[in-house]
GROMACS .gro file of C-alpha atoms in nm:
model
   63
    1UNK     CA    1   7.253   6.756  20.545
    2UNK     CA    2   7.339   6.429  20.665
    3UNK     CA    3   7.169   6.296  21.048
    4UNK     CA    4   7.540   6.367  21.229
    5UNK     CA    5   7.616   6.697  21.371
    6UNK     CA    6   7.440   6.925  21.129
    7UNK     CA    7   7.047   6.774  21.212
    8UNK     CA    8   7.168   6.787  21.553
    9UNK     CA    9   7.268   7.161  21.598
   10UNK     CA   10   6.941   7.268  21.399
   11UNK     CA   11   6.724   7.082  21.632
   12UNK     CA   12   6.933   7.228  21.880
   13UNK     CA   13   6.874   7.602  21.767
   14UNK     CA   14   6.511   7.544  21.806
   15UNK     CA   15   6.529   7.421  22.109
   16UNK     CA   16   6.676   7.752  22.235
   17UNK     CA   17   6.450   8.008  22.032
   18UNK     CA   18   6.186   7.864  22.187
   19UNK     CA   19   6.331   7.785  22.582
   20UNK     CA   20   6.541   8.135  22.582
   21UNK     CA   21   6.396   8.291  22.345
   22UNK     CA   22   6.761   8.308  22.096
   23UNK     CA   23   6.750   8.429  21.772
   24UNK     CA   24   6.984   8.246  21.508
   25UNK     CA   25   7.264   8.430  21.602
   26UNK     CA   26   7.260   8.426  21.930
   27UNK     CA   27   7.244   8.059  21.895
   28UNK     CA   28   7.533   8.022  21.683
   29UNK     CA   29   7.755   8.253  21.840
   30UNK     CA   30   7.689   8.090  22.172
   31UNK     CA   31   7.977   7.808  22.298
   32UNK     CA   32   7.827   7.455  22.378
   33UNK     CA   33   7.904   7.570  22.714
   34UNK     CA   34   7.692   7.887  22.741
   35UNK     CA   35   7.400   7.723  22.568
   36UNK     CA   36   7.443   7.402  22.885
   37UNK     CA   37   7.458   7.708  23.106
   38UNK     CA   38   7.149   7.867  23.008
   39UNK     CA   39   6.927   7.574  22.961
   40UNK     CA   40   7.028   7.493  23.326
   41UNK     CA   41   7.256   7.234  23.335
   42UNK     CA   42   7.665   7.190  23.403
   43UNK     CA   43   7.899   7.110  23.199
   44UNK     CA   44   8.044   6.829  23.399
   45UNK     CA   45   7.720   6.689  23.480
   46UNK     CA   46   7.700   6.610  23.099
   47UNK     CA   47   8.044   6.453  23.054
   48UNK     CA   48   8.157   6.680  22.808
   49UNK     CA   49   8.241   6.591  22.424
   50UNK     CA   50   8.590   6.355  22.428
   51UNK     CA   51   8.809   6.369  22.140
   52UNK     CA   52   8.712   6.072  21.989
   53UNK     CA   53   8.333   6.176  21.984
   54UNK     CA   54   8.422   6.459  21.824
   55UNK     CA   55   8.659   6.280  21.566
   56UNK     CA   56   8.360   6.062  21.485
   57UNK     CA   57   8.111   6.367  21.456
   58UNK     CA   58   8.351   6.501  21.192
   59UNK     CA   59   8.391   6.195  21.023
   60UNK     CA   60   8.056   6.118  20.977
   61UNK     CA   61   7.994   6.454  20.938
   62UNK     CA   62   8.254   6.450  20.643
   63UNK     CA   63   8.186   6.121  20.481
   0.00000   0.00000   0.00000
């Protein structure tokens, strides 16, 4: 798995089994904004994820 979006949303995962207590499942049937939600913060306080971000996740993601 490269560094991009994959190592992210692993490190991510454990971050919520161990803050809320999540299984995997939980985690990855959760929306980016439910997981924000429940670790406390709002979605517009973090600026949200722009199309180009994401367009560069992918294609990093992708090779």
């Amino acid at each position: 798995m490269s560094s991009g979006f994959g190592a992210a949303a692993i490190v991510l995962a454990g971050i919520a089994a161990r803050a809320l207590g999540w299984l995997p499942d939980e985690f990855w049937q959760a929306t980016p904004a439910e997981l924000a939600a429940s670790l406390g913060h709002s979605a517009t306080s973090a600026g949200g994820l722009g199309r180009d971000d994401l367009e560069r996740l992918m294609e990093s993601e992708n090779g």
